[in-house]
PDB file of C-alpha atoms and ligand atoms in Angstrom:
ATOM      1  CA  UNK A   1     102.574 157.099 -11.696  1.00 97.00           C
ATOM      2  CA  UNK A   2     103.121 158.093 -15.389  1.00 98.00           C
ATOM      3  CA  UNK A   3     106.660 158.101 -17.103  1.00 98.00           C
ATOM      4  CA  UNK A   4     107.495 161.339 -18.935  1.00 98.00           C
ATOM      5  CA  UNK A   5     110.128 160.902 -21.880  1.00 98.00           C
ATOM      6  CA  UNK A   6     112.518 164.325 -22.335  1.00 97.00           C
ATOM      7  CA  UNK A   7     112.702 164.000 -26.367  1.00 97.00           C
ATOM      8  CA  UNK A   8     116.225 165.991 -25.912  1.00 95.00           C
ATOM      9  CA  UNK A   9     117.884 164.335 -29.122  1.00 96.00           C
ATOM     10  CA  UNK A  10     120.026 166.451 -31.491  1.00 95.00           C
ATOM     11  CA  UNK A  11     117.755 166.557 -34.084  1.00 97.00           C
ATOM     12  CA  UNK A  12     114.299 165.981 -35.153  1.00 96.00           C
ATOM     13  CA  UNK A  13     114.821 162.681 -37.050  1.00 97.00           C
ATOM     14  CA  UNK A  14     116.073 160.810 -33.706  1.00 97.00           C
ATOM     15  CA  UNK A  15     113.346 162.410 -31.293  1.00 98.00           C
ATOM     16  CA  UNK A  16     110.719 160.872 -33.830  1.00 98.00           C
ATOM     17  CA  UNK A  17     112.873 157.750 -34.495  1.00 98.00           C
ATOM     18  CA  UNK A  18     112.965 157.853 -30.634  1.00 98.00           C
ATOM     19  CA  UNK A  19     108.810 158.313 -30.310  1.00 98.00           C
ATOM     20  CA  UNK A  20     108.517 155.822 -32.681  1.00 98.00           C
ATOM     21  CA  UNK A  21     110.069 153.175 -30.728  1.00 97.00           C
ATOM     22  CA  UNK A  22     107.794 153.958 -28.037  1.00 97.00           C
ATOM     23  CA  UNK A  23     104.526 154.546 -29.888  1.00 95.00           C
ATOM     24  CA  UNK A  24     102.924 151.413 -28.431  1.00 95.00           C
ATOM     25  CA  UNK A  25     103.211 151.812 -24.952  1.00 97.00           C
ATOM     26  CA  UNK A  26     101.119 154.573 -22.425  1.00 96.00           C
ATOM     27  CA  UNK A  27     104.036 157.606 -21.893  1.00 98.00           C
ATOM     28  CA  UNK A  28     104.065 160.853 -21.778  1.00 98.00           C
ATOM     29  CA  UNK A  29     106.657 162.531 -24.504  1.00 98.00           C
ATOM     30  CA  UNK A  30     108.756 165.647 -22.983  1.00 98.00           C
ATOM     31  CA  UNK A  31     109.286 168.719 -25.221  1.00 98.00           C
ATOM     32  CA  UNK A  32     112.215 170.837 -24.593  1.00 96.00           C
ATOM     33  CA  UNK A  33     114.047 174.169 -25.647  1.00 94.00           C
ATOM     34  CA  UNK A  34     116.540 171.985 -27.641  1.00 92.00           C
ATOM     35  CA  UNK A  35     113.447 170.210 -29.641  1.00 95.00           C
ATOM     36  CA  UNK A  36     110.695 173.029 -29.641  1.00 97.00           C
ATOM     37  CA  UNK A  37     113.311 175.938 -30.705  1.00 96.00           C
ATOM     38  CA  UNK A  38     114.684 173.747 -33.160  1.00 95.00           C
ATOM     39  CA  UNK A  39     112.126 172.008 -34.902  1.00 96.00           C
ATOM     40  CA  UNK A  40     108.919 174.291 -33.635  1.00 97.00           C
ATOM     41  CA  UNK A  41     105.277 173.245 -33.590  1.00 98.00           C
ATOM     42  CA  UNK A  42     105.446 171.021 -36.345  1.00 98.00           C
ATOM     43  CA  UNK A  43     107.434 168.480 -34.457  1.00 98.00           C
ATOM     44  CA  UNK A  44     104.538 168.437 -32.117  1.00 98.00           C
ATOM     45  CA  UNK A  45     102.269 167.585 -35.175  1.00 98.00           C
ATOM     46  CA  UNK A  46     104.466 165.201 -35.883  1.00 98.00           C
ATOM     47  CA  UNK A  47     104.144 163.202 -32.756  1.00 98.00           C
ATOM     48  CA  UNK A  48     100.756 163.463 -32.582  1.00 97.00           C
ATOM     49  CA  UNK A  49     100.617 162.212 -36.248  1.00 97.00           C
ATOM     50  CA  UNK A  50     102.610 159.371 -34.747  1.00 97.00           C
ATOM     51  CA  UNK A  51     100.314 158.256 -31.920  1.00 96.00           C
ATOM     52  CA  UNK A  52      97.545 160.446 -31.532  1.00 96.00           C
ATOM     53  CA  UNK A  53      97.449 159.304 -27.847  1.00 95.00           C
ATOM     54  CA  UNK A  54     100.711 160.553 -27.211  1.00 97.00           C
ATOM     55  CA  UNK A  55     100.222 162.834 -24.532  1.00 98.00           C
ATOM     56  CA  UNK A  56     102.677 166.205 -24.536  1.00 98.00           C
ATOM     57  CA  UNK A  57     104.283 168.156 -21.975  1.00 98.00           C
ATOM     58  CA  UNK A  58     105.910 170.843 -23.275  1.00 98.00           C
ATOM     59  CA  UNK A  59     108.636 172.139 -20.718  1.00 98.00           C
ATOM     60  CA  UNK A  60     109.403 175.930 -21.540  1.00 98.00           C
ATOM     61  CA  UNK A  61     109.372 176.550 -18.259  1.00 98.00           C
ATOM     62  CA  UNK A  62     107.879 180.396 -18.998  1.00 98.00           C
ATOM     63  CA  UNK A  63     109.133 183.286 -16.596  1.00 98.00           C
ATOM     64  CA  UNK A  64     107.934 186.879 -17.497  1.00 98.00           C
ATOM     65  CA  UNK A  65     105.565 189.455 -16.668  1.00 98.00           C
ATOM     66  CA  UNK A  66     102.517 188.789 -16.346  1.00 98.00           C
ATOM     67  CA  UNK A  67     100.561 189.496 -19.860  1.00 98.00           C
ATOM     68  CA  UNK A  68     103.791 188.052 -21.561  1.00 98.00           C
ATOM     69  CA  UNK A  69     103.215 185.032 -19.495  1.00 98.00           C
ATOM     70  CA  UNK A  70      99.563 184.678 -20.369  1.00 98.00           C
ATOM     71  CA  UNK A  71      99.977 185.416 -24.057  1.00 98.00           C
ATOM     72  CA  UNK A  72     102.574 182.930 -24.017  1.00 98.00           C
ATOM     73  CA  UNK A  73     100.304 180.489 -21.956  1.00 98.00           C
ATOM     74  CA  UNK A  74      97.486 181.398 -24.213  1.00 98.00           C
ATOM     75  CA  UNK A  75      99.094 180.669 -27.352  1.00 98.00           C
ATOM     76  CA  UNK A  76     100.050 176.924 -26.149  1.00 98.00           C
ATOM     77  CA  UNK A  77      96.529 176.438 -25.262  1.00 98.00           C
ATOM     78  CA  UNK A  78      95.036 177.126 -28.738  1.00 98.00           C
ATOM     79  CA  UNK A  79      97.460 175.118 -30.143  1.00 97.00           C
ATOM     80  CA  UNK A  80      95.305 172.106 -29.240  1.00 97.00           C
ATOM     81  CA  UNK A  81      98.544 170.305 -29.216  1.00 98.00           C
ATOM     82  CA  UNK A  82      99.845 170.722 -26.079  1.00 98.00           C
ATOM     83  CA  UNK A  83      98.770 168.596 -22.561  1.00 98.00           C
ATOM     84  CA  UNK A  84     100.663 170.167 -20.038  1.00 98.00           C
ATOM     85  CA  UNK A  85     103.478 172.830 -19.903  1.00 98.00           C
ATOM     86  CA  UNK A  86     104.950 174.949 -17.437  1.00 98.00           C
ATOM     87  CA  UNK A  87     105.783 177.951 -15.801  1.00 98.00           C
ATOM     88  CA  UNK A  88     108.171 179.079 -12.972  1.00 98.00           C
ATOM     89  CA  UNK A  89     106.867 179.435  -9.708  1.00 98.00           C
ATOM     90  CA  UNK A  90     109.473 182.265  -8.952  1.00 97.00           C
ATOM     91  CA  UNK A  91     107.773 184.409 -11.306  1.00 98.00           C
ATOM     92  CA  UNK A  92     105.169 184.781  -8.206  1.00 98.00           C
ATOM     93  CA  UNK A  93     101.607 184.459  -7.660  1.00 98.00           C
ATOM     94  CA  UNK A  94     100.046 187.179  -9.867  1.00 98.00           C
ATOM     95  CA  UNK A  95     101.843 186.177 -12.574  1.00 98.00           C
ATOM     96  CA  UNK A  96     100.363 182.207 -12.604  1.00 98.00           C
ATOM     97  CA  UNK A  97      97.256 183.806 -11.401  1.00 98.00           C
ATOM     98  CA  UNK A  98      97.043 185.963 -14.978  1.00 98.00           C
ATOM     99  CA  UNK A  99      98.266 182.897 -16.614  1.00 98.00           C
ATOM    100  CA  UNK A 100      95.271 180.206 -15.346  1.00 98.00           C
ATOM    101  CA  UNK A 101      92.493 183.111 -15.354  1.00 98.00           C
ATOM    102  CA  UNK A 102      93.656 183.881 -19.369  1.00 98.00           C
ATOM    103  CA  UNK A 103      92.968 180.082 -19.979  1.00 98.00           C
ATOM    104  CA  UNK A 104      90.787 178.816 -17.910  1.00 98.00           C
ATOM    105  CA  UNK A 105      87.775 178.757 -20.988  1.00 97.00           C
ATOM    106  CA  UNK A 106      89.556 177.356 -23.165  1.00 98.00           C
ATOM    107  CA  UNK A 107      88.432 173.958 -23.998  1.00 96.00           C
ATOM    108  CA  UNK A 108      90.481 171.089 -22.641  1.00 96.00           C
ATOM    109  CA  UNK A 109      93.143 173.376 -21.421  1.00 98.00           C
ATOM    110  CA  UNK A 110      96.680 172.102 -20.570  1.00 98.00           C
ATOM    111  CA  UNK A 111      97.832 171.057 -17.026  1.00 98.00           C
ATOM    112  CA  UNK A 112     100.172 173.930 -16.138  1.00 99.00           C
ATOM    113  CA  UNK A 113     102.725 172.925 -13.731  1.00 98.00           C
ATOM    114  CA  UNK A 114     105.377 175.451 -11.661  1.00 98.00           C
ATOM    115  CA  UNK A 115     108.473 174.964 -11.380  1.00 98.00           C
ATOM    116  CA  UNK A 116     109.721 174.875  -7.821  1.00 96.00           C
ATOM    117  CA  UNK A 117     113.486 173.982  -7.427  1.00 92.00           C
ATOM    118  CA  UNK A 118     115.804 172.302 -10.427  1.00 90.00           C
ATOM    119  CA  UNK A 119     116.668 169.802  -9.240  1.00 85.00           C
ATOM    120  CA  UNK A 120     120.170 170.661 -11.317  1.00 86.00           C
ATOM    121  CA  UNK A 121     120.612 172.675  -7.643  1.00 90.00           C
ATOM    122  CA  UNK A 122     122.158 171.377  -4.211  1.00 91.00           C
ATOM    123  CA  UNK A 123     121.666 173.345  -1.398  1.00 92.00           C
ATOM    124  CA  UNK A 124     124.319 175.387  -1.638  1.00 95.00           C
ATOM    125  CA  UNK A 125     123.962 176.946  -5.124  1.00 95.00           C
ATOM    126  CA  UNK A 126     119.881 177.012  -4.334  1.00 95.00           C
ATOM    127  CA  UNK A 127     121.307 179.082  -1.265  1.00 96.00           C
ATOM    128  CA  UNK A 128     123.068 181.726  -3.628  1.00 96.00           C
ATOM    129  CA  UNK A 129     120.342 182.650  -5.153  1.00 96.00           C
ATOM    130  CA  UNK A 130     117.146 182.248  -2.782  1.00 95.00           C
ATOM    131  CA  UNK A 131     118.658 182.137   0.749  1.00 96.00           C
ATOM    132  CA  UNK A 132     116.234 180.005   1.967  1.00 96.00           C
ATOM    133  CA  UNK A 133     116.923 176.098   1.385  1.00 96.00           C
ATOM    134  CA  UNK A 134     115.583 173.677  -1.320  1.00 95.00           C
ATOM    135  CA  UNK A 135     112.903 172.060   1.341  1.00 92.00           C
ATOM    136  CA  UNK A 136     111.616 175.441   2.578  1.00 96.00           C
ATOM    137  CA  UNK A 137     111.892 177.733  -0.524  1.00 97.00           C
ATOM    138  CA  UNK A 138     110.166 174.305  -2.403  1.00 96.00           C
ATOM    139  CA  UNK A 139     107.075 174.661   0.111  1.00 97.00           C
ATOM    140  CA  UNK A 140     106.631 178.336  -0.230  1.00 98.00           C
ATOM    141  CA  UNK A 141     106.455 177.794  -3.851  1.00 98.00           C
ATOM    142  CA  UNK A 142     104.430 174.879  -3.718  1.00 98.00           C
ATOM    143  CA  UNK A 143     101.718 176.860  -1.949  1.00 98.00           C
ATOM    144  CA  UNK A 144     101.788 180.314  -4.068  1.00 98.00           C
ATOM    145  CA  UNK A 145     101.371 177.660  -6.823  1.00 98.00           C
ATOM    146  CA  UNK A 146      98.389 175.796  -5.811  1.00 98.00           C
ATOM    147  CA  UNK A 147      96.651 178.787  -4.249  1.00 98.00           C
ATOM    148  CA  UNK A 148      97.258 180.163  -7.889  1.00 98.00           C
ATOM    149  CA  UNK A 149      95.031 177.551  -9.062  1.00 98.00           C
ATOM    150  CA  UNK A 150      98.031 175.952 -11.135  1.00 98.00           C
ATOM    151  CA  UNK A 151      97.510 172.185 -11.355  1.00 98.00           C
ATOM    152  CA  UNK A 152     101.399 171.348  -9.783  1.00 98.00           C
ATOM    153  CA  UNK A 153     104.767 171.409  -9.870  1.00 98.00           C
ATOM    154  CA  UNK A 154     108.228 170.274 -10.976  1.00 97.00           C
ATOM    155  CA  UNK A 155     109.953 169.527  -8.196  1.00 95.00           C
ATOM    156  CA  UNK A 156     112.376 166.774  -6.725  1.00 92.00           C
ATOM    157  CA  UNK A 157     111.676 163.245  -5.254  1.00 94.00           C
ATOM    158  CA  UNK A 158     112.502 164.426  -1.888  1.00 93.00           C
ATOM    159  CA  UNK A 159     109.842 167.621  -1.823  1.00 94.00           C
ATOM    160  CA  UNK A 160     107.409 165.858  -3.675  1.00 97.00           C
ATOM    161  CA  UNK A 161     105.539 164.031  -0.349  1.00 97.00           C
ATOM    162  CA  UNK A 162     105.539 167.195   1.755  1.00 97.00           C
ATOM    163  CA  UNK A 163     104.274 169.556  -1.226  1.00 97.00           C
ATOM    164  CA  UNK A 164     101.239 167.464  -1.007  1.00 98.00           C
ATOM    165  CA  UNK A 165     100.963 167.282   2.473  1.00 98.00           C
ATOM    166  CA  UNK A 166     100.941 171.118   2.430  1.00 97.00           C
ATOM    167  CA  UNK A 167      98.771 171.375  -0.195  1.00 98.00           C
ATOM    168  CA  UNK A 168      96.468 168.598  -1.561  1.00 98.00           C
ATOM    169  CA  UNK A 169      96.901 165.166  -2.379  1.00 97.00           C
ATOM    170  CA  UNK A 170      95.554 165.736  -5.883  1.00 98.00           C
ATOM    171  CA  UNK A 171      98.003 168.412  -6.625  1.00 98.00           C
ATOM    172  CA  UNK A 172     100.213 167.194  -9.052  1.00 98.00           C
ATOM    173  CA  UNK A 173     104.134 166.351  -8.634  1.00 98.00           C
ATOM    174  CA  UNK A 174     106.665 165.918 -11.588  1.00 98.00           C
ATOM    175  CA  UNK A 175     109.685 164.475 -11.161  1.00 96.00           C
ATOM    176  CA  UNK A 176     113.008 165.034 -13.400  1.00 94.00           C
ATOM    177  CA  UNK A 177     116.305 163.858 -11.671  1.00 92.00           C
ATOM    178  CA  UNK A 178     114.954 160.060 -11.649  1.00 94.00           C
ATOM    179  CA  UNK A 179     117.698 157.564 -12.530  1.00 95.00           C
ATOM    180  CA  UNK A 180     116.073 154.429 -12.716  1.00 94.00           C
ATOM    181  CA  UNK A 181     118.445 151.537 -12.460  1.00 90.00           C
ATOM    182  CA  UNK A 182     121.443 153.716 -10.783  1.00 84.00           C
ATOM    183  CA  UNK A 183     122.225 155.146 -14.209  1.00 88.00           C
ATOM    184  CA  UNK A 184     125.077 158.338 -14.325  1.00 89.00           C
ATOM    185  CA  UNK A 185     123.507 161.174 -12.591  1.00 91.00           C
ATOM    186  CA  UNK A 186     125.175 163.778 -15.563  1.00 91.00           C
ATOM    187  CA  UNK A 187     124.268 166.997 -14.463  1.00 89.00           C
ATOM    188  CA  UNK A 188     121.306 166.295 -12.017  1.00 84.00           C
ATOM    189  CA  UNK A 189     122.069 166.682  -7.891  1.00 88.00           C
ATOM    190  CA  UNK A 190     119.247 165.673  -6.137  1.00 86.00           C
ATOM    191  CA  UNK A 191     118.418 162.132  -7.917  1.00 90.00           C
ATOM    192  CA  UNK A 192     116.101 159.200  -6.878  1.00 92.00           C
ATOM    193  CA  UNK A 193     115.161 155.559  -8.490  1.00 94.00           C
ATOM    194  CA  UNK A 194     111.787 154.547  -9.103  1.00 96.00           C
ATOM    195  CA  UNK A 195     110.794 152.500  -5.887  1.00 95.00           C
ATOM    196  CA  UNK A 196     111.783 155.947  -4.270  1.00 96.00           C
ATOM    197  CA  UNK A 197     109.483 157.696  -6.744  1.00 96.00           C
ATOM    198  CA  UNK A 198     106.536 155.331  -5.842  1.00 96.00           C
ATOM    199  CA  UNK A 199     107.226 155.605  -2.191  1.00 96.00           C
ATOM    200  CA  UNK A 200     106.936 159.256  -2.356  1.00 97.00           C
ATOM    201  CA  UNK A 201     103.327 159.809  -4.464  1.00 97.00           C
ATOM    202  CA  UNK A 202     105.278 161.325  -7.277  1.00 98.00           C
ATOM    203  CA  UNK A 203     103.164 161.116 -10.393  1.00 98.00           C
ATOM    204  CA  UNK A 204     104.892 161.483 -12.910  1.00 98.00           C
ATOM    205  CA  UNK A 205     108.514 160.642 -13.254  1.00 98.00           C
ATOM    206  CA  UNK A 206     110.869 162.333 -16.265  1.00 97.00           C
ATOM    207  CA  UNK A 207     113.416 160.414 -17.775  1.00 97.00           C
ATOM    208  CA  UNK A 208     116.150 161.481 -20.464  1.00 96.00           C
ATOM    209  CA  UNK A 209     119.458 160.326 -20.610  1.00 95.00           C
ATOM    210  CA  UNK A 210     118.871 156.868 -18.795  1.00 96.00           C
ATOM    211  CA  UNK A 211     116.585 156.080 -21.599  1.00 97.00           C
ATOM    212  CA  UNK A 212     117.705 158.144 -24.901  1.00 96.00           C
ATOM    213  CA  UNK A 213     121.447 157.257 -24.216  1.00 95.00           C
ATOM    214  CA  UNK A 214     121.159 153.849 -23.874  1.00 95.00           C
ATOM    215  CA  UNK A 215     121.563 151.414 -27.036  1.00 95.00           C
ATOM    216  CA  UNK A 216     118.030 149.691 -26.874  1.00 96.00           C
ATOM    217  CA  UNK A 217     115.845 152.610 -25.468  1.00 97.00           C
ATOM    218  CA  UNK A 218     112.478 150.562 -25.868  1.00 97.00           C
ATOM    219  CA  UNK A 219     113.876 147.736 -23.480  1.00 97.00           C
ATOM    220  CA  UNK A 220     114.641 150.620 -21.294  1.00 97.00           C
ATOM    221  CA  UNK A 221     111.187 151.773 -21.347  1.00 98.00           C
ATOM    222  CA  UNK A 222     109.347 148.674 -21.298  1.00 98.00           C
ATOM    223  CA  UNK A 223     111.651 148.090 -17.941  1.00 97.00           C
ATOM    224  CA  UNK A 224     110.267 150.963 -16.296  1.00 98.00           C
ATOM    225  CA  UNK A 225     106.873 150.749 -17.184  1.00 98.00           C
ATOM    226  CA  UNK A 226     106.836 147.162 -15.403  1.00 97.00           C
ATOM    227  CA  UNK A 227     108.655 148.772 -12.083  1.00 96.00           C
ATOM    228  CA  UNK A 228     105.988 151.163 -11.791  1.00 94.00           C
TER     229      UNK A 228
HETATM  230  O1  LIG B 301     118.458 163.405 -18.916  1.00 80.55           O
HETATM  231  P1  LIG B 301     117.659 163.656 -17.676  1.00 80.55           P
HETATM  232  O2  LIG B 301     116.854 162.450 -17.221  1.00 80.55           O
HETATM  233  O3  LIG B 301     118.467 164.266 -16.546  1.00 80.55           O
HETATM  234  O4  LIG B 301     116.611 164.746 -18.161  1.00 80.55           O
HETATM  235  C1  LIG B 301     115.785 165.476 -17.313  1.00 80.55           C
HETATM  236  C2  LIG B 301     114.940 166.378 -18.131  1.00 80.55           C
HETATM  237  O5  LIG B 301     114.084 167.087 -17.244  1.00 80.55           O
HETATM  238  C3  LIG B 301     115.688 167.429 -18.955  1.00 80.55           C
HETATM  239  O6  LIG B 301     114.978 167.576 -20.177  1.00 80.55           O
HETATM  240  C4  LIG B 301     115.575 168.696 -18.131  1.00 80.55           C
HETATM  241  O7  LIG B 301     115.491 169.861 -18.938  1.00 80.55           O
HETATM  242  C5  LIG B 301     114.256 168.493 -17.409  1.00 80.55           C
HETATM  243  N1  LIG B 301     114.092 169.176 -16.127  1.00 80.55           N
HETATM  244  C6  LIG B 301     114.943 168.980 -15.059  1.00 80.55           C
HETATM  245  N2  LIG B 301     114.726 169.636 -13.874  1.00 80.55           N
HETATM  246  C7  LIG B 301     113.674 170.457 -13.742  1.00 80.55           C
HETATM  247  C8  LIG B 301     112.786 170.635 -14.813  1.00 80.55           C
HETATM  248  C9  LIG B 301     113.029 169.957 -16.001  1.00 80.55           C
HETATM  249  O8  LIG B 301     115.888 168.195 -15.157  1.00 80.55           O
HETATM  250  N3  LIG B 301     113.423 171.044 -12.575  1.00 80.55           N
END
């Protein structure tokens, strides 16, 4: 399991002081609307001009039509900056179809992950909108997604053991929601701690606030990088 840091600071200057911190240990760095329509793709140079090693996810989480998707996808890709980003299942199958066959040649192409359900939603407000629930709408996506030939999805500790049992066990699950020592859940409804994580084959985990809010973010990190 690999920890994913959300660099969701206020400005540049603390998501690099932030990296910096962290430039030692094996993570994944997390690359948001906040960050990447603030501060662009030079902030992404600038990480990698930190710790070349630093892998990035960058979570746009692109919904469109089709070609708009691909260009979009396309565009990350050449970057050569980029390890992974994502795309919303909901946007349907010939949509992340178009996206994997536009960049399929391209040399070391990013993991592109769906999103399935935030897990921002509970049941109820998932309901509104999709009238199916989290757990079966989650499936249904999970499988459009991998017969896609998209690489995984963003989904919740609690779909992540049956998405691969319905798909394959080397499809990929990320994880946001994860608060690792009981931290506030903010926002975030569905929520899980790292033993949970492990438990469930997650592999990767996001963190944000439990890390970026707390006064010694390093400790933080070094903590969860010894629980998992
Ligand atoms: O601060 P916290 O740990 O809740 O941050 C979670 C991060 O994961 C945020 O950057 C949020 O945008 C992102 N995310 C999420 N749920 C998803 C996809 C991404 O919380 N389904």
């Amino acid at each position: 399991m690999k920890l994913c840091i959300s660099l969701d600071l206020p400005s540049s200057h603390e998501n690099l002081a932030l990296a910096k911190e962290v430039k030692d240990f094996d993570v994944w760095l997390k690359v948001g609307f906040r960050s990447y329509i603030r501060d662009g793709k030079e902030f992404l140079e600038d990480l990698k001009a930190l710790n070349p090693n630093f892998k990035i996810f960058l979570d746009l989480k692109l919904y469109d039509i089709p070609n708009t998707m691909a260009d979009a996808a396309e565009e990350i890709s050449n970057f050569g900056l980029v390890d992974m980003f994502n795309v919303h299942a909901s946007a349907g199958v010939d949509a992340m179809h178009t996206v994997m066959q536009r960049i399929k040649d391209i040399p070391n192409r990013p993991l592109v992950l769906a999103v399935t359900a935030l897990t921002s939603f509970d049941n109820a407000s998932f309901m509104a909108i999709y009238n199916e629930t989290i757990s079966t709408k989650a499936i249904k996506f999970a499988k459009d997604t991998f017969n896609s030939g998209v690489d995984g999805v963003v989904c919740s500790v609690f779909e992540s053991l049956d998405i691969k049992k319905n798909t394959s066990d080397n499809f990929i699950t990320l994880c946001p929601g994860i608060r690792p020592f009981g931290e506030e859940v903010g926002d975030q409804k569905r929520v899980a701690d790292i033993p949970f994580a492990k438990e469930n084959s997650v592999d990767f985990i996001v963190v944000g606030r439990p890390i970026y809010k707390d006064t010694n973010p390093k400790d933080v990190v070094k903590k969860i990088l010894e629980n998992i």
